CSV table of C-alpha atoms in Angstrom, one decimal:
chain,number,residue,atom,x,y,z
A,29,UNK,CA,107.5,118.0,136.8
A,30,UNK,CA,103.5,116.9,136.2
A,31,UNK,CA,101.8,116.9,133.5
A,32,UNK,CA,98.6,118.3,132.5
A,33,UNK,CA,96.9,115.6,131.2
A,34,UNK,CA,98.6,111.3,129.8
A,35,UNK,CA,97.7,110.1,127.0
A,36,UNK,CA,99.0,106.3,125.7
A,37,UNK,CA,101.7,106.8,122.3
A,38,UNK,CA,103.3,102.7,122.1
A,39,UNK,CA,100.8,100.2,121.8
A,40,UNK,CA,100.5,96.6,121.0
A,41,UNK,CA,98.7,94.6,119.7
A,42,UNK,CA,98.5,90.3,119.5
A,43,UNK,CA,97.2,88.9,117.9
A,44,UNK,CA,97.2,85.2,115.9
A,45,UNK,CA,94.4,86.9,112.9
A,46,UNK,CA,95.7,89.1,111.2
A,47,UNK,CA,92.2,90.6,110.5
A,48,UNK,CA,91.9,91.4,113.8
A,49,UNK,CA,95.2,93.3,114.4
A,50,UNK,CA,94.5,94.8,111.3
A,51,UNK,CA,91.0,96.0,112.4
A,52,UNK,CA,92.7,97.9,115.6
A,53,UNK,CA,95.0,99.0,113.8
A,54,UNK,CA,92.6,101.3,111.2
A,55,UNK,CA,90.6,102.1,115.1
A,56,UNK,CA,93.5,103.5,116.7
A,57,UNK,CA,94.9,105.5,113.9
A,58,UNK,CA,91.8,107.2,113.3
A,59,UNK,CA,91.8,107.5,116.4
A,60,UNK,CA,94.3,109.2,117.8
A,61,UNK,CA,97.8,110.9,116.1
A,62,UNK,CA,101.2,110.3,116.3
A,63,UNK,CA,100.9,106.8,117.6
A,64,UNK,CA,103.5,104.5,117.6
A,65,UNK,CA,101.8,100.2,116.8
A,66,UNK,CA,103.6,96.9,117.1
A,67,UNK,CA,101.6,94.1,116.5
A,68,UNK,CA,102.5,90.4,116.7
A,69,UNK,CA,101.0,86.9,115.5
A,70,UNK,CA,101.5,85.0,117.7
A,71,UNK,CA,101.8,86.1,122.3
A,72,UNK,CA,105.9,84.3,122.2
A,73,UNK,CA,106.0,88.0,119.0
A,74,UNK,CA,104.5,89.2,121.5
A,75,UNK,CA,106.4,89.0,124.7
A,76,UNK,CA,109.8,90.0,123.3
A,77,UNK,CA,108.4,93.6,122.3
A,78,UNK,CA,106.5,94.4,124.6
A,79,UNK,CA,109.8,94.0,125.7
A,80,UNK,CA,111.9,95.6,123.1
A,81,UNK,CA,109.6,98.2,122.6
A,82,UNK,CA,107.5,99.0,126.6
A,83,UNK,CA,104.1,100.0,125.3
A,84,UNK,CA,101.4,101.5,127.1
A,85,UNK,CA,98.8,99.9,126.7
A,86,UNK,CA,98.7,94.8,125.1
A,87,UNK,CA,95.9,94.0,123.1
A,88,UNK,CA,96.2,90.5,123.2
A,89,UNK,CA,94.1,87.7,121.8
A,90,UNK,CA,93.7,84.3,124.2
A,91,UNK,CA,93.5,81.0,121.8
A,92,UNK,CA,97.0,81.5,119.9
A,93,UNK,CA,99.2,79.7,118.8
A,94,UNK,CA,103.0,79.3,119.7
A,95,UNK,CA,101.9,81.3,123.6
A,96,UNK,CA,99.1,82.1,125.2
A,97,UNK,CA,97.1,85.3,125.9
A,98,UNK,CA,97.8,84.0,129.8
A,99,UNK,CA,100.9,83.2,129.1
A,100,UNK,CA,101.7,86.8,128.0
A,101,UNK,CA,100.5,88.3,131.1
A,102,UNK,CA,102.2,86.1,132.9
A,103,UNK,CA,105.1,87.3,132.0
A,104,UNK,CA,105.0,90.4,131.6
A,105,UNK,CA,102.9,90.8,135.5
A,106,UNK,CA,106.8,88.8,136.1
A,107,UNK,CA,109.0,91.3,134.4
A,108,UNK,CA,109.6,94.9,136.6
A,109,UNK,CA,109.8,96.3,133.5
A,110,UNK,CA,106.0,95.2,131.9
A,111,UNK,CA,104.3,94.6,135.2
A,112,UNK,CA,103.3,98.0,135.1
A,113,UNK,CA,101.3,98.3,131.2
A,114,UNK,CA,97.7,98.1,130.5
A,115,UNK,CA,96.2,95.4,129.4
A,116,UNK,CA,93.7,93.4,128.5
A,117,UNK,CA,92.2,90.7,127.0
A,118,UNK,CA,90.0,89.8,123.2
A,119,UNK,CA,88.6,86.2,123.4
A,120,UNK,CA,85.4,84.9,121.0
A,121,UNK,CA,84.6,83.2,124.3
A,122,UNK,CA,81.8,85.1,126.7
A,123,UNK,CA,81.8,82.5,129.9
A,124,UNK,CA,82.8,83.9,132.9
A,125,UNK,CA,85.0,81.6,133.7
A,126,UNK,CA,87.2,83.1,131.5
A,127,UNK,CA,86.3,86.9,132.5
A,128,UNK,CA,87.7,86.2,136.1
A,129,UNK,CA,90.9,83.9,134.8
A,130,UNK,CA,91.8,86.6,132.8
A,131,UNK,CA,91.3,89.8,136.3
A,132,UNK,CA,92.7,87.4,138.1
A,133,UNK,CA,96.0,87.1,136.2
A,134,UNK,CA,96.2,90.9,136.3
A,135,UNK,CA,94.6,91.9,133.2
A,136,UNK,CA,92.3,95.9,133.6
A,137,UNK,CA,89.4,94.5,131.0
A,138,UNK,CA,88.3,92.1,128.4
A,139,UNK,CA,86.6,92.0,125.0
A,140,UNK,CA,84.9,89.6,123.4
A,141,UNK,CA,85.3,89.4,119.9
A,142,UNK,CA,83.6,91.2,117.5
A,143,UNK,CA,83.6,94.0,119.2
A,144,UNK,CA,82.8,97.6,118.0
A,145,UNK,CA,84.9,100.9,118.0
A,146,UNK,CA,82.7,102.3,120.7
A,147,UNK,CA,83.7,99.0,122.1
A,148,UNK,CA,87.7,98.6,121.8
A,149,UNK,CA,87.9,103.1,122.9
A,150,UNK,CA,85.5,102.2,125.2
A,151,UNK,CA,87.5,99.9,126.5
A,152,UNK,CA,91.1,101.8,126.2
A,153,UNK,CA,89.3,105.1,128.2
A,154,UNK,CA,89.1,103.4,130.5
A,155,UNK,CA,92.1,102.3,131.4
A,156,UNK,CA,94.0,106.1,130.6
A,157,UNK,CA,91.6,107.3,133.1
A,158,UNK,CA,92.5,104.6,135.3
A,159,UNK,CA,96.4,105.9,134.6
A,160,UNK,CA,96.4,108.6,135.5
A,161,UNK,CA,94.5,108.8,138.1
A,162,UNK,CA,97.0,106.1,139.5
A,163,UNK,CA,100.1,108.5,138.2
A,164,UNK,CA,98.9,112.1,139.7
A,165,UNK,CA,97.9,109.9,143.4
A,166,UNK,CA,101.4,108.3,143.3
A,167,UNK,CA,103.4,111.7,141.4
A,168,UNK,CA,104.1,113.2,145.0
A,169,UNK,CA,104.2,110.8,146.6
A,170,UNK,CA,107.3,109.8,144.7
A,171,UNK,CA,107.9,113.1,144.6
A,172,UNK,CA,108.4,113.4,148.2
A,173,UNK,CA,110.1,109.6,148.2
A,174,UNK,CA,112.4,111.2,145.9
A,175,UNK,CA,113.3,114.4,148.0
A,176,UNK,CA,114.2,112.2,151.1
A,177,UNK,CA,116.3,109.7,149.6
A,178,UNK,CA,118.8,112.6,148.8
A,179,UNK,CA,118.9,114.0,152.2
A,180,UNK,CA,119.1,110.2,153.3
A,181,UNK,CA,123.0,110.8,152.2
A,182,UNK,CA,123.8,113.4,152.5
A,183,UNK,CA,126.4,115.1,149.7
A,184,UNK,CA,129.2,116.7,152.0
A,185,UNK,CA,130.3,113.4,152.2
A,186,UNK,CA,132.1,113.6,149.5
A,187,UNK,CA,134.1,116.6,150.5
A,188,UNK,CA,136.3,115.0,152.8
A,189,UNK,CA,136.3,111.7,150.9
A,190,UNK,CA,137.5,114.0,147.9
A,191,UNK,CA,140.9,115.5,149.7
A,192,UNK,CA,141.3,112.0,150.8
A,193,UNK,CA,142.0,110.6,147.3
A,194,UNK,CA,143.6,113.5,146.4
A,195,UNK,CA,145.6,114.6,148.8
A,196,UNK,CA,146.8,110.5,149.4
A,197,UNK,CA,147.8,110.2,145.6
A,198,UNK,CA,149.6,113.9,146.0
A,199,UNK,CA,152.3,112.0,149.1
A,200,UNK,CA,152.0,108.7,146.0
A,201,UNK,CA,152.8,110.0,143.0
A,202,UNK,CA,154.6,113.3,144.5
A,203,UNK,CA,156.7,112.8,147.2
A,204,UNK,CA,160.1,110.7,147.4
A,205,UNK,CA,158.8,108.6,151.0
A,206,UNK,CA,162.0,106.2,152.1
A,207,UNK,CA,159.9,104.3,154.2
A,208,UNK,CA,158.0,101.3,151.8
A,209,UNK,CA,156.0,100.9,154.9
A,210,UNK,CA,153.7,104.5,155.1
A,211,UNK,CA,154.2,103.8,150.7
A,212,UNK,CA,152.5,100.2,151.5
A,213,UNK,CA,150.4,103.2,154.3
A,214,UNK,CA,148.8,105.7,152.5
A,215,UNK,CA,148.2,103.2,149.4
A,216,UNK,CA,145.8,101.4,151.9
A,217,UNK,CA,144.4,105.0,153.0
A,218,UNK,CA,144.2,105.6,149.4
A,219,UNK,CA,142.4,102.4,147.7
A,220,UNK,CA,139.6,102.9,151.1
A,221,UNK,CA,138.9,106.7,149.9
A,222,UNK,CA,138.3,105.0,147.0
A,223,UNK,CA,136.0,101.3,148.2
A,224,UNK,CA,133.7,104.3,150.2
A,225,UNK,CA,133.1,106.8,146.6
A,226,UNK,CA,132.4,103.7,144.7
A,227,UNK,CA,129.7,102.7,147.4
A,228,UNK,CA,127.6,106.2,147.8
A,229,UNK,CA,127.9,106.8,144.2
A,230,UNK,CA,126.0,102.8,143.9
A,231,UNK,CA,123.9,103.4,147.0
A,232,UNK,CA,123.0,107.2,144.7
A,233,UNK,CA,122.9,105.4,141.6
A,234,UNK,CA,120.5,102.6,143.1
A,235,UNK,CA,117.5,104.9,144.5
A,236,UNK,CA,117.9,106.6,141.3
A,237,UNK,CA,117.1,103.1,139.7
A,238,UNK,CA,114.3,103.4,141.9
A,239,UNK,CA,112.8,105.8,141.9
A,240,UNK,CA,112.5,106.0,137.6
A,241,UNK,CA,111.3,102.5,137.9
A,242,UNK,CA,108.4,103.4,139.9
A,243,UNK,CA,107.7,107.1,137.8
A,244,UNK,CA,106.2,105.9,134.2
A,245,UNK,CA,106.7,109.9,132.2
A,246,UNK,CA,110.8,109.5,132.7
A,247,UNK,CA,109.9,105.8,131.9
A,248,UNK,CA,109.1,106.6,128.5
A,249,UNK,CA,110.8,109.9,128.8
A,250,UNK,CA,114.1,107.6,127.9
A,251,UNK,CA,112.6,105.4,126.1
A,252,UNK,CA,111.3,108.2,123.9
A,253,UNK,CA,115.2,109.7,123.2
A,254,UNK,CA,117.5,106.7,124.0
A,255,UNK,CA,119.8,106.2,122.8
A,256,UNK,CA,123.1,103.9,121.2
A,257,UNK,CA,125.5,102.6,121.0
A,258,UNK,CA,128.1,100.0,119.4
A,259,UNK,CA,129.0,97.4,122.5
A,260,UNK,CA,132.5,97.0,121.0
A,261,UNK,CA,135.1,98.9,122.4
A,262,UNK,CA,133.5,99.5,125.7
A,263,UNK,CA,134.3,95.9,126.8
A,264,UNK,CA,137.3,95.7,125.6
A,265,UNK,CA,139.1,98.8,127.5
A,266,UNK,CA,135.6,98.1,131.2
A,267,UNK,CA,137.6,94.3,130.7
A,268,UNK,CA,141.3,95.6,129.9
A,269,UNK,CA,141.1,98.2,132.8
A,270,UNK,CA,139.2,95.3,135.1
A,271,UNK,CA,142.5,92.2,134.3
A,272,UNK,CA,145.0,94.9,135.1
A,273,UNK,CA,143.6,96.8,138.3
A,274,UNK,CA,143.5,92.9,139.5
A,275,UNK,CA,147.2,92.3,137.6
A,276,UNK,CA,145.3,89.7,136.3
A,277,UNK,CA,146.1,90.5,132.4
A,278,UNK,CA,146.7,86.9,132.0
A,279,UNK,CA,143.6,85.5,132.9
A,280,UNK,CA,141.6,87.6,130.9
A,281,UNK,CA,140.0,86.2,127.8
A,282,UNK,CA,137.9,87.8,125.7
A,283,UNK,CA,136.0,87.0,122.1
A,284,UNK,CA,133.4,89.2,120.4
A,285,UNK,CA,131.6,87.0,118.0
A,286,UNK,CA,129.5,90.2,116.1
A,287,UNK,CA,129.7,94.1,117.6
A,288,UNK,CA,126.2,95.6,117.3
A,289,UNK,CA,123.8,98.8,117.7
A,290,UNK,CA,122.7,97.7,121.7
A,291,UNK,CA,119.6,100.4,122.9
A,292,UNK,CA,121.2,101.4,125.4
A,293,UNK,CA,123.0,104.9,127.1
A,294,UNK,CA,127.4,104.2,126.4
A,295,UNK,CA,127.6,105.5,130.6
A,296,UNK,CA,125.2,102.7,131.6
A,297,UNK,CA,126.2,100.0,129.8
A,298,UNK,CA,129.9,100.6,131.2
A,299,UNK,CA,128.4,100.6,134.2
A,300,UNK,CA,126.4,97.4,133.5
A,301,UNK,CA,129.5,95.9,132.8
A,302,UNK,CA,132.0,96.9,135.3
A,303,UNK,CA,129.8,96.2,138.4
A,304,UNK,CA,129.6,92.6,136.2
A,305,UNK,CA,133.5,92.1,135.5
A,306,UNK,CA,134.9,93.7,138.4
A,307,UNK,CA,132.6,90.5,139.8
A,308,UNK,CA,134.0,88.4,138.1
A,309,UNK,CA,137.4,89.1,139.2
A,310,UNK,CA,136.6,90.1,142.6
A,311,UNK,CA,135.5,87.3,143.6
A,312,UNK,CA,138.4,83.7,141.7
A,313,UNK,CA,141.3,83.1,142.4
A,314,UNK,CA,144.6,84.9,140.7
A,315,UNK,CA,145.4,82.0,137.9
A,316,UNK,CA,141.3,81.8,136.8
A,317,UNK,CA,139.7,82.5,133.0
A,318,UNK,CA,137.3,84.4,134.0
A,319,UNK,CA,136.2,83.9,130.3
A,320,UNK,CA,134.3,87.1,128.4
A,321,UNK,CA,132.2,86.0,125.2
A,322,UNK,CA,129.3,88.7,123.4
A,323,UNK,CA,126.7,86.5,120.7
A,324,UNK,CA,123.4,87.9,119.2
A,325,UNK,CA,119.7,86.3,118.5
A,326,UNK,CA,117.4,88.0,116.5
A,327,UNK,CA,116.4,91.1,119.6
A,328,UNK,CA,118.2,89.9,122.0
A,329,UNK,CA,122.9,91.3,122.4
A,330,UNK,CA,124.2,89.1,124.1
A,331,UNK,CA,127.5,88.7,126.4
A,332,UNK,CA,128.7,86.0,129.0
A,333,UNK,CA,131.6,86.5,132.3
A,334,UNK,CA,132.5,84.0,133.6
A,335,UNK,CA,134.5,83.2,136.5
A,336,UNK,CA,136.0,79.6,138.0
A,337,UNK,CA,135.7,81.5,141.5
A,338,UNK,CA,133.5,81.4,144.9
A,339,UNK,CA,130.0,80.7,142.9
A,340,UNK,CA,127.1,81.7,144.7
A,341,UNK,CA,123.8,80.1,146.3
A,342,UNK,CA,121.1,80.2,145.4
A,343,UNK,CA,119.5,81.9,148.0
A,344,UNK,CA,122.4,84.7,147.0
A,345,UNK,CA,120.8,85.3,143.5
A,346,UNK,CA,117.4,85.1,144.3
A,347,UNK,CA,118.3,87.4,147.3
A,348,UNK,CA,119.4,89.4,144.3
A,349,UNK,CA,116.7,89.2,142.1
A,350,UNK,CA,114.2,90.3,145.0
A,351,UNK,CA,116.6,93.8,145.1
A,352,UNK,CA,117.2,93.2,148.5
A,353,UNK,CA,117.1,96.7,150.8
A,354,UNK,CA,120.4,97.6,152.1
A,355,UNK,CA,120.5,95.1,155.2
A,356,UNK,CA,123.2,94.3,157.4
A,357,UNK,CA,123.9,90.6,155.2
A,358,UNK,CA,124.1,92.3,152.5
A,359,UNK,CA,126.7,94.5,153.1
A,360,UNK,CA,129.0,91.5,154.4
A,361,UNK,CA,128.9,89.8,151.0
A,362,UNK,CA,131.9,92.6,150.1
A,363,UNK,CA,130.3,94.2,148.1
A,364,UNK,CA,129.5,91.2,145.6
A,365,UNK,CA,124.9,92.4,146.3
A,366,UNK,CA,125.0,96.6,145.1
A,367,UNK,CA,126.4,95.9,141.8
A,368,UNK,CA,124.9,92.5,140.6
A,369,UNK,CA,121.3,94.4,141.6
A,370,UNK,CA,122.5,98.1,140.1
A,371,UNK,CA,123.8,96.5,136.4
A,372,UNK,CA,120.1,94.0,136.8
A,373,UNK,CA,118.4,97.1,137.6
A,374,UNK,CA,120.3,98.8,134.3
A,375,UNK,CA,119.1,95.9,131.9
A,376,UNK,CA,115.9,94.9,133.1
A,377,UNK,CA,115.3,99.6,132.4
A,378,UNK,CA,116.7,99.4,129.0
A,379,UNK,CA,114.6,96.6,127.6
A,380,UNK,CA,116.5,93.5,128.7
A,381,UNK,CA,117.8,91.0,131.5
A,382,UNK,CA,120.0,89.6,133.5
A,383,UNK,CA,120.7,86.4,134.4
A,384,UNK,CA,122.8,84.6,136.9
A,385,UNK,CA,123.8,80.5,137.6
A,386,UNK,CA,126.3,79.1,139.7
A,387,UNK,CA,127.6,76.5,141.0
A,388,UNK,CA,129.2,77.0,144.6
A,389,UNK,CA,132.8,76.5,144.6
A,390,UNK,CA,133.4,76.3,140.8
A,391,UNK,CA,131.9,78.9,139.0
A,392,UNK,CA,129.9,82.0,137.6
A,393,UNK,CA,128.2,82.6,134.9
A,394,UNK,CA,126.6,85.9,134.7
A,395,UNK,CA,124.2,86.5,131.1
A,396,UNK,CA,123.6,90.7,129.9
A,397,UNK,CA,120.5,90.7,127.6
A,398,UNK,CA,119.6,93.4,125.6
A,399,UNK,CA,118.2,95.0,122.1
A,400,UNK,CA,120.0,95.3,119.8
A,401,UNK,CA,118.7,97.8,116.7
């Protein structure tokens, strides 16, 4: 449901001057109640905070150590979860060339230091008005898209699938079938139905994720009421289950260095792990090792899943990064594409990322990075 009024609730101030960070903080807190303000003393930290907290507005200096304001803006515009965040540049330089360069990179406004309280609040009000107009204009289209996608794959499809899965399992478990060929055929029917059911579930999940990523209000609500989850038990459970499904228990090499509480719900991290680990087993040969290892830095919890199988070409990795639609080539990969797209999208929606490095016909490593509390 569309709200009557939209407000910025989370602000990120990036400036190497503690003095200017303090001034902006005081102006914002006196002007608006119940807001969150995050501060960064350089661009590198600013990008990390933006990915972790997904602010509603970024106010950023240009000349800074580590990473300047132009680099911050470029990094945020390249990431799906931050590319639409309103961005205001601050600078002690007033040359038109500097302003034009910032606008060409995608900045929304440009303030010259020193600025007045009225100038800062005016710039913020202008960004809020533009954001509100965009939100109201796109909300109707999003609602229509949601309805169309809901009906594009009728839920009646699940009814016959459920029947096939249930009855085939009953036959396998209850009836004493003497002909092993009949047992094998029924098992094939059951496995095929499971695969089709998982595909339909992934299709619907992918559609939901795409709608969510384009709905600012839902994204904000998701990050406001976000769950935190410990990882060790979930990793062990998913990895063990997948190794058993592929009858490759001896191939699993699992190392959990440090259990952390990460910024994502348990079902979502389980879904990410399930798709990535399943892919590793599916596209490597029995007898080759599947290595799963976790590690952390100051901001992110990371898990690496390494297999020594068919690998991926640079073009295949690029297609996953570009979120290709459900094209024929995607299905010809026998399920390798859609699951990784979902895992990547989920990680990014929760402030993290999924990266892939691979050597064709040798090995593939998928790294999942998510913010930890």
